[in-house]
Amino acid sequence: MEVAAGGAALLSLGVVPAHAEGSRTSYIGGWARGNESSRWADNNSDNTSTSVGFSGCQTDSSFSSASLTLYKDISLAPDESHGSRTNYCGTSYWGDESAGSYYFTLSGFTGGSRLTVSTVRMAW
């Protein structure tokens, strides 16, 4: 599945626990602040924390962290923010989310104007 903004798609960061409902893997190629991922459907059929993992992070300057915000897609209304996490090129967790369609945005990052991540893994 391709990422909605920046022409990037999302890729794998590791092994999903046997009880995880789902995961998706991809990459980020040259995202600017404000870009967002594609949506995924969480049926909340397990007790697994929603997470976004990064591996191989770099910017056009010097990367140290990225700020990610998880949103629940709400039809015909503003999307619901489920909070921001600072990602130091590892995994960020939001807890067991309710059923719905989710995505994350790149709220910001340190160093440079574009972020590239060789492997992105979303699990829910």
CSV table of N, CA and C in Angstrom, one decimal:
chain,number,residue,atom,x,y,z
A,1,MET,N,0.9,-1.2,0.0
A,1,MET,CA,0.0,0.0,0.0
A,1,MET,C,0.9,1.2,0.0
A,2,GLU,N,0.6,2.2,-0.8
A,2,GLU,CA,1.4,3.4,-0.9
A,2,GLU,C,1.0,4.4,0.2
A,3,VAL,N,1.9,5.2,0.6
A,3,VAL,CA,1.6,6.2,1.6
A,3,VAL,C,1.0,7.4,0.8
A,4,ALA,N,0.0,8.0,1.4
A,4,ALA,CA,-0.8,9.1,0.8
A,4,ALA,C,0.0,10.3,0.4
A,5,ALA,N,1.0,10.7,1.2
A,5,ALA,CA,1.7,11.9,0.9
A,5,ALA,C,3.2,11.6,0.7
A,6,GLY,N,3.8,12.4,-0.1
A,6,GLY,CA,5.3,12.2,-0.3
A,6,GLY,C,5.7,11.1,-1.2
A,7,GLY,N,4.7,10.4,-1.8
A,7,GLY,CA,5.0,9.3,-2.7
A,7,GLY,C,5.7,8.1,-2.1
A,8,ALA,N,5.7,8.0,-0.8
A,8,ALA,CA,6.4,6.9,-0.1
A,8,ALA,C,5.4,5.9,0.3
A,9,ALA,N,5.9,4.7,0.5
A,9,ALA,CA,5.0,3.6,1.0
A,9,ALA,C,5.6,3.1,2.3
A,10,LEU,N,4.8,2.3,3.1
A,10,LEU,CA,5.3,1.9,4.4
A,10,LEU,C,5.7,0.4,4.4
A,11,LEU,N,7.0,-0.1,5.0
A,11,LEU,CA,7.7,-1.5,5.0
A,11,LEU,C,8.0,-2.1,6.3
A,12,SER,N,8.5,-3.4,6.5
A,12,SER,CA,8.6,-4.2,7.7
A,12,SER,C,9.8,-3.9,8.6
A,13,LEU,N,9.6,-3.9,9.9
A,13,LEU,CA,10.7,-3.7,10.8
A,13,LEU,C,11.0,-4.9,11.7
A,14,GLY,N,10.3,-6.0,11.6
A,14,GLY,CA,10.6,-7.1,12.5
A,14,GLY,C,9.5,-8.1,12.6
A,15,VAL,N,9.6,-8.9,13.6
A,15,VAL,CA,8.6,-10.0,13.8
A,15,VAL,C,7.4,-9.5,14.5
A,16,VAL,N,6.2,-9.9,14.1
A,16,VAL,CA,5.0,-9.5,14.8
A,16,VAL,C,4.7,-10.6,15.8
A,17,PRO,N,4.3,-10.3,17.0
A,17,PRO,CA,3.9,-11.3,18.0
A,17,PRO,C,2.8,-12.2,17.4
A,18,ALA,N,2.8,-13.5,17.7
A,18,ALA,CA,1.8,-14.4,17.2
A,18,ALA,C,0.4,-14.0,17.4
A,19,HIS,N,0.1,-13.2,18.4
A,19,HIS,CA,-1.3,-12.8,18.7
A,19,HIS,C,-1.7,-11.5,18.0
A,20,ALA,N,-0.8,-10.8,17.3
A,20,ALA,CA,-1.1,-9.5,16.7
A,20,ALA,C,-2.1,-9.7,15.6
A,21,GLU,N,-3.1,-8.8,15.6
A,21,GLU,CA,-4.1,-8.8,14.5
A,21,GLU,C,-3.6,-8.5,13.2
A,22,GLY,N,-2.7,-7.5,13.0
A,22,GLY,CA,-2.2,-7.2,11.7
A,22,GLY,C,-0.9,-6.4,11.8
A,23,SER,N,-0.3,-6.3,10.6
A,23,SER,CA,0.9,-5.4,10.5
A,23,SER,C,1.1,-5.1,9.0
A,24,ARG,N,1.9,-4.0,8.8
A,24,ARG,CA,2.2,-3.6,7.4
A,24,ARG,C,3.6,-3.1,7.5
A,25,THR,N,4.4,-3.3,6.4
A,25,THR,CA,5.7,-2.8,6.4
A,25,THR,C,6.0,-2.1,5.1
A,26,SER,N,6.9,-1.1,5.2
A,26,SER,CA,7.2,-0.3,4.0
A,26,SER,C,8.4,0.6,4.3
A,27,TYR,N,8.5,1.8,3.7
A,27,TYR,CA,9.6,2.7,3.9
A,27,TYR,C,9.0,4.1,3.7
A,28,ILE,N,9.8,5.1,4.1
A,28,ILE,CA,9.5,6.5,3.9
A,28,ILE,C,10.7,7.1,3.0
A,29,GLY,N,10.3,7.7,1.9
A,29,GLY,CA,11.3,8.3,1.0
A,29,GLY,C,11.1,9.8,0.9
A,30,GLY,N,11.9,10.6,1.7
A,30,GLY,CA,11.9,12.0,1.6
A,30,GLY,C,10.7,12.7,2.0
A,31,TRP,N,10.1,12.3,3.2
A,31,TRP,CA,8.9,13.0,3.7
A,31,TRP,C,9.3,14.3,4.3
A,32,ALA,N,8.4,15.3,4.2
A,32,ALA,CA,8.5,16.6,4.9
A,32,ALA,C,7.5,16.5,6.1
A,33,ARG,N,7.6,17.5,7.0
A,33,ARG,CA,6.7,17.6,8.1
A,33,ARG,C,5.3,17.7,7.6
A,34,GLY,N,4.4,16.9,8.2
A,34,GLY,CA,3.0,17.0,7.8
A,34,GLY,C,2.6,15.8,6.9
A,35,ASN,N,3.5,15.1,6.3
A,35,ASN,CA,3.1,13.9,5.5
A,35,ASN,C,2.4,12.9,6.4
A,36,GLU,N,1.5,12.1,5.8
A,36,GLU,CA,0.8,11.1,6.5
A,36,GLU,C,0.9,9.7,5.8
A,37,SER,N,0.7,8.7,6.6
A,37,SER,CA,0.8,7.3,6.1
A,37,SER,C,-0.6,6.9,5.5
A,38,SER,N,-0.6,5.8,4.8
A,38,SER,CA,-1.9,5.2,4.4
A,38,SER,C,-2.6,4.7,5.6
A,39,ARG,N,-3.9,4.5,5.4
A,39,ARG,CA,-4.8,4.0,6.5
A,39,ARG,C,-4.7,2.5,6.7
A,40,TRP,N,-4.9,2.0,7.9
A,40,TRP,CA,-5.1,0.6,8.2
A,40,TRP,C,-6.3,0.3,9.1
A,41,ALA,N,-6.9,-0.8,8.9
A,41,ALA,CA,-8.1,-1.1,9.7
A,41,ALA,C,-7.7,-2.0,10.9
A,42,ASP,N,-8.0,-1.5,12.1
A,42,ASP,CA,-7.8,-2.2,13.3
A,42,ASP,C,-9.2,-2.7,13.8
A,43,ASN,N,-9.5,-4.0,13.8
A,43,ASN,CA,-10.8,-4.5,14.2
A,43,ASN,C,-10.8,-4.7,15.7
A,44,ASN,N,-9.7,-4.4,16.4
A,44,ASN,CA,-9.6,-4.6,17.8
A,44,ASN,C,-10.0,-6.0,18.3
A,45,SER,N,-9.5,-7.0,17.5
A,45,SER,CA,-9.7,-8.4,17.8
A,45,SER,C,-8.7,-9.0,18.7
A,46,ASP,N,-7.8,-8.2,19.3
A,46,ASP,CA,-6.7,-8.7,20.2
A,46,ASP,C,-6.4,-7.6,21.2
A,47,ASN,N,-5.4,-7.9,22.0
A,47,ASN,CA,-5.0,-6.9,23.0
A,47,ASN,C,-3.6,-6.3,22.7
A,48,THR,N,-3.3,-6.3,21.4
A,48,THR,CA,-2.0,-5.8,21.0
A,48,THR,C,-1.9,-4.3,20.9
A,49,SER,N,-0.8,-3.7,21.3
A,49,SER,CA,-0.6,-2.3,21.2
A,49,SER,C,-0.4,-1.8,19.8
A,50,THR,N,-1.0,-0.7,19.4
A,50,THR,CA,-0.7,-0.2,18.1
A,50,THR,C,0.7,0.5,18.1
A,51,SER,N,1.5,0.2,17.1
A,51,SER,CA,2.9,0.7,17.1
A,51,SER,C,3.3,1.0,15.7
A,52,VAL,N,4.3,1.9,15.7
A,52,VAL,CA,5.0,2.3,14.5
A,52,VAL,C,6.5,2.2,14.8
A,53,GLY,N,7.2,1.4,14.0
A,53,GLY,CA,8.6,1.2,14.2
A,53,GLY,C,9.4,1.8,13.0
A,54,PHE,N,10.5,2.4,13.3
A,54,PHE,CA,11.4,2.9,12.3
A,54,PHE,C,12.8,2.3,12.4
A,55,SER,N,13.4,2.0,11.3
A,55,SER,CA,14.8,1.5,11.2
A,55,SER,C,15.5,2.2,10.0
A,56,GLY,N,16.7,2.6,10.2
A,56,GLY,CA,17.5,3.2,9.1
A,56,GLY,C,17.0,4.6,8.8
A,57,CYS,N,17.0,5.5,9.8
A,57,CYS,CA,16.5,6.9,9.7
A,57,CYS,C,17.6,7.8,9.3
A,58,GLN,N,17.3,8.7,8.4
A,58,GLN,CA,18.2,9.8,8.0
A,58,GLN,C,17.5,11.0,7.5
A,59,THR,N,18.1,12.1,7.6
A,59,THR,CA,17.6,13.4,7.0
A,59,THR,C,18.6,13.9,6.1
A,60,ASP,N,18.3,15.0,5.5
A,60,ASP,CA,19.3,15.7,4.6
A,60,ASP,C,20.2,16.6,5.5
A,61,SER,N,20.1,16.4,6.8
A,61,SER,CA,21.1,17.1,7.7
A,61,SER,C,21.5,16.0,8.7
A,62,SER,N,21.1,16.2,10.0
A,62,SER,CA,21.5,15.1,11.0
A,62,SER,C,20.3,14.7,11.8
A,63,PHE,N,19.8,13.5,11.7
A,63,PHE,CA,18.6,13.0,12.3
A,63,PHE,C,18.9,12.7,13.8
A,64,SER,N,18.0,13.0,14.7
A,64,SER,CA,18.1,12.5,16.1
A,64,SER,C,16.7,12.0,16.5
A,65,SER,N,15.6,12.5,16.1
A,65,SER,CA,14.3,12.0,16.4
A,65,SER,C,13.2,12.6,15.5
A,66,ALA,N,12.1,11.8,15.5
A,66,ALA,CA,10.9,12.3,14.7
A,66,ALA,C,9.7,12.3,15.7
A,67,SER,N,8.8,13.2,15.4
A,67,SER,CA,7.5,13.2,16.2
A,67,SER,C,6.4,12.6,15.3
A,68,LEU,N,5.8,11.6,15.8
A,68,LEU,CA,4.7,10.9,15.1
A,68,LEU,C,3.4,11.1,15.9
A,69,THR,N,2.3,11.4,15.2
A,69,THR,CA,1.0,11.5,15.8
A,69,THR,C,0.1,10.5,15.1
A,70,LEU,N,-0.6,9.7,16.0
A,70,LEU,CA,-1.6,8.7,15.5
A,70,LEU,C,-3.0,9.3,15.5
A,71,TYR,N,-3.7,9.0,14.4
A,71,TYR,CA,-5.0,9.5,14.2
A,71,TYR,C,-6.0,8.4,13.9
A,72,LYS,N,-7.2,8.5,14.4
A,72,LYS,CA,-8.3,7.7,14.0
A,72,LYS,C,-9.1,8.4,12.9
A,73,ASP,N,-9.3,7.8,11.8
A,73,ASP,CA,-10.0,8.4,10.7
A,73,ASP,C,-11.5,8.4,11.0
A,74,ILE,N,-12.1,9.6,11.1
A,74,ILE,CA,-13.5,9.7,11.4
A,74,ILE,C,-14.2,10.3,10.1
A,75,SER,N,-15.2,9.5,9.6
A,75,SER,CA,-16.0,9.9,8.4
A,75,SER,C,-16.8,11.2,8.7
A,76,LEU,N,-16.8,12.1,7.8
A,76,LEU,CA,-17.6,13.3,7.9
A,76,LEU,C,-17.4,14.2,9.2
A,77,ALA,N,-16.2,14.1,9.8
A,77,ALA,CA,-15.9,14.8,11.0
A,77,ALA,C,-14.4,14.9,11.1
A,78,PRO,N,-13.9,15.8,11.9
A,78,PRO,CA,-12.4,15.9,12.1
A,78,PRO,C,-11.8,14.6,12.6
A,79,ASP,N,-10.7,14.2,12.1
A,79,ASP,CA,-10.1,12.9,12.6
A,79,ASP,C,-9.6,13.1,14.1
A,80,GLU,N,-9.6,12.0,14.8
A,80,GLU,CA,-9.4,12.0,16.2
A,80,GLU,C,-7.9,11.7,16.5
A,81,SER,N,-7.2,12.7,17.2
A,81,SER,CA,-5.8,12.5,17.5
A,81,SER,C,-5.7,11.5,18.7
A,82,HIS,N,-4.8,10.6,18.6
A,82,HIS,CA,-4.6,9.6,19.7
A,82,HIS,C,-3.2,9.9,20.4
A,83,GLY,N,-2.7,11.1,20.1
A,83,GLY,CA,-1.4,11.5,20.8
A,83,GLY,C,-0.2,11.3,19.9
A,84,SER,N,0.8,12.0,20.4
A,84,SER,CA,2.1,12.1,19.7
A,84,SER,C,3.1,11.3,20.5
A,85,ARG,N,4.1,10.7,19.8
A,85,ARG,CA,5.2,10.0,20.4
A,85,ARG,C,6.5,10.5,19.7
A,86,THR,N,7.6,10.5,20.5
A,86,THR,CA,8.9,10.8,19.9
A,86,THR,C,9.6,9.5,19.5
A,87,ASN,N,10.0,9.4,18.3
A,87,ASN,CA,10.6,8.2,17.8
A,87,ASN,C,12.1,8.5,17.5
A,88,TYR,N,13.0,7.7,18.2
A,88,TYR,CA,14.4,7.9,18.0
A,88,TYR,C,15.0,6.8,17.1
A,89,CYS,N,14.2,6.5,16.1
A,89,CYS,CA,14.6,5.4,15.1
A,89,CYS,C,14.5,4.1,15.8
A,90,GLY,N,13.3,3.9,16.5
A,90,GLY,CA,13.0,2.7,17.1
A,90,GLY,C,11.4,2.5,17.0
A,91,THR,N,10.8,2.0,18.0
A,91,THR,CA,9.4,1.7,18.0
A,91,THR,C,8.6,2.6,19.0
A,92,SER,N,7.5,3.2,18.5
A,92,SER,CA,6.6,4.0,19.3
A,92,SER,C,5.3,3.2,19.5
A,93,TYR,N,4.8,3.3,20.7
A,93,TYR,CA,3.6,2.5,21.1
A,93,TYR,C,2.5,3.5,21.5
A,94,TRP,N,1.2,3.1,21.2
A,94,TRP,CA,0.1,3.9,21.6
A,94,TRP,C,-0.9,3.1,22.5
A,95,GLY,N,-0.7,1.9,22.7
A,95,GLY,CA,-1.6,1.0,23.5
A,95,GLY,C,-2.6,0.3,22.6
A,96,ASP,N,-3.5,-0.4,23.2
A,96,ASP,CA,-4.5,-1.1,22.5
A,96,ASP,C,-5.6,-0.2,22.1
A,97,GLU,N,-5.7,0.1,20.8
A,97,GLU,CA,-6.7,1.1,20.3
A,97,GLU,C,-8.1,0.5,20.0
A,98,SER,N,-9.1,1.2,20.0
A,98,SER,CA,-10.4,0.7,19.7
A,98,SER,C,-10.5,0.5,18.2
A,99,ALA,N,-11.5,-0.2,17.8
A,99,ALA,CA,-11.7,-0.6,16.3
A,99,ALA,C,-11.8,0.7,15.5
A,100,GLY,N,-11.3,0.7,14.3
A,100,GLY,CA,-11.4,1.8,13.4
A,100,GLY,C,-10.3,1.8,12.4
A,101,SER,N,-10.2,2.9,11.6
A,101,SER,CA,-9.2,3.1,10.6
A,101,SER,C,-8.2,4.1,11.1
A,102,TYR,N,-6.9,3.8,11.1
A,102,TYR,CA,-5.9,4.6,11.7
A,102,TYR,C,-4.8,5.0,10.6
A,103,TYR,N,-4.1,6.0,11.0
A,103,TYR,CA,-2.9,6.5,10.2
A,103,TYR,C,-2.0,7.3,11.1
A,104,PHE,N,-0.8,7.5,10.7
A,104,PHE,CA,0.1,8.4,11.5
A,104,PHE,C,0.6,9.5,10.6
A,105,THR,N,0.9,10.7,11.2
A,105,THR,CA,1.5,11.8,10.5
A,105,THR,C,2.9,12.0,11.1
A,106,LEU,N,3.7,12.6,10.2
A,106,LEU,CA,5.1,13.0,10.7
A,106,LEU,C,4.9,14.5,11.1
A,107,SER,N,4.8,14.7,12.4
A,107,SER,CA,4.5,16.0,13.0
A,107,SER,C,5.7,16.9,12.9
A,108,GLY,N,6.9,16.2,13.0
A,108,GLY,CA,8.2,17.0,12.9
A,108,GLY,C,9.3,16.1,13.1
A,109,PHE,N,10.6,16.6,12.9
A,109,PHE,CA,11.8,15.8,13.2
A,109,PHE,C,12.9,16.8,13.3
A,110,THR,N,14.0,16.3,13.9
A,110,THR,CA,15.2,17.2,14.1
A,110,THR,C,16.1,17.0,12.9
A,111,GLY,N,16.6,18.1,12.4
A,111,GLY,CA,17.7,18.1,11.4
A,111,GLY,C,17.1,18.0,10.0
A,112,GLY,N,17.3,19.0,9.2
A,112,GLY,CA,16.9,19.0,7.8
A,112,GLY,C,15.5,19.2,7.5
A,113,SER,N,15.2,19.0,6.2
A,113,SER,CA,13.8,19.3,5.7
A,113,SER,C,13.1,18.1,5.1
A,114,ARG,N,13.8,17.0,5.0
A,114,ARG,CA,13.3,15.7,4.5
A,114,ARG,C,13.7,14.5,5.3
A,115,LEU,N,12.8,13.6,5.6
A,115,LEU,CA,13.1,12.4,6.4
A,115,LEU,C,13.0,11.2,5.5
A,116,THR,N,14.0,10.3,5.5
A,116,THR,CA,14.0,9.0,4.9
A,116,THR,C,14.1,7.9,5.9
A,117,VAL,N,13.3,6.9,5.9
A,117,VAL,CA,13.4,5.7,6.8
A,117,VAL,C,13.4,4.5,5.9
A,118,SER,N,14.4,3.7,6.1
A,118,SER,CA,14.6,2.5,5.2
A,118,SER,C,13.5,1.4,5.5
A,119,THR,N,13.1,1.3,6.7
A,119,THR,CA,12.1,0.3,7.1
A,119,THR,C,11.1,1.0,8.1
A,120,VAL,N,9.8,0.9,7.8
A,120,VAL,CA,8.7,1.3,8.6
A,120,VAL,C,7.8,0.1,8.9
A,121,ARG,N,7.5,-0.1,10.1
A,121,ARG,CA,6.6,-1.2,10.4
A,121,ARG,C,5.5,-0.7,11.3
A,122,MET,N,4.2,-0.9,10.9
A,122,MET,CA,3.0,-0.6,11.7
A,122,MET,C,2.4,-1.9,12.1
A,123,ALA,N,2.1,-2.0,13.4
A,123,ALA,CA,1.4,-3.2,13.9
A,123,ALA,C,0.3,-2.8,14.7
A,124,TRP,N,-0.8,-3.6,14.7
A,124,TRP,CA,-2.0,-3.3,15.5
A,124,TRP,C,-2.7,-4.6,16.0
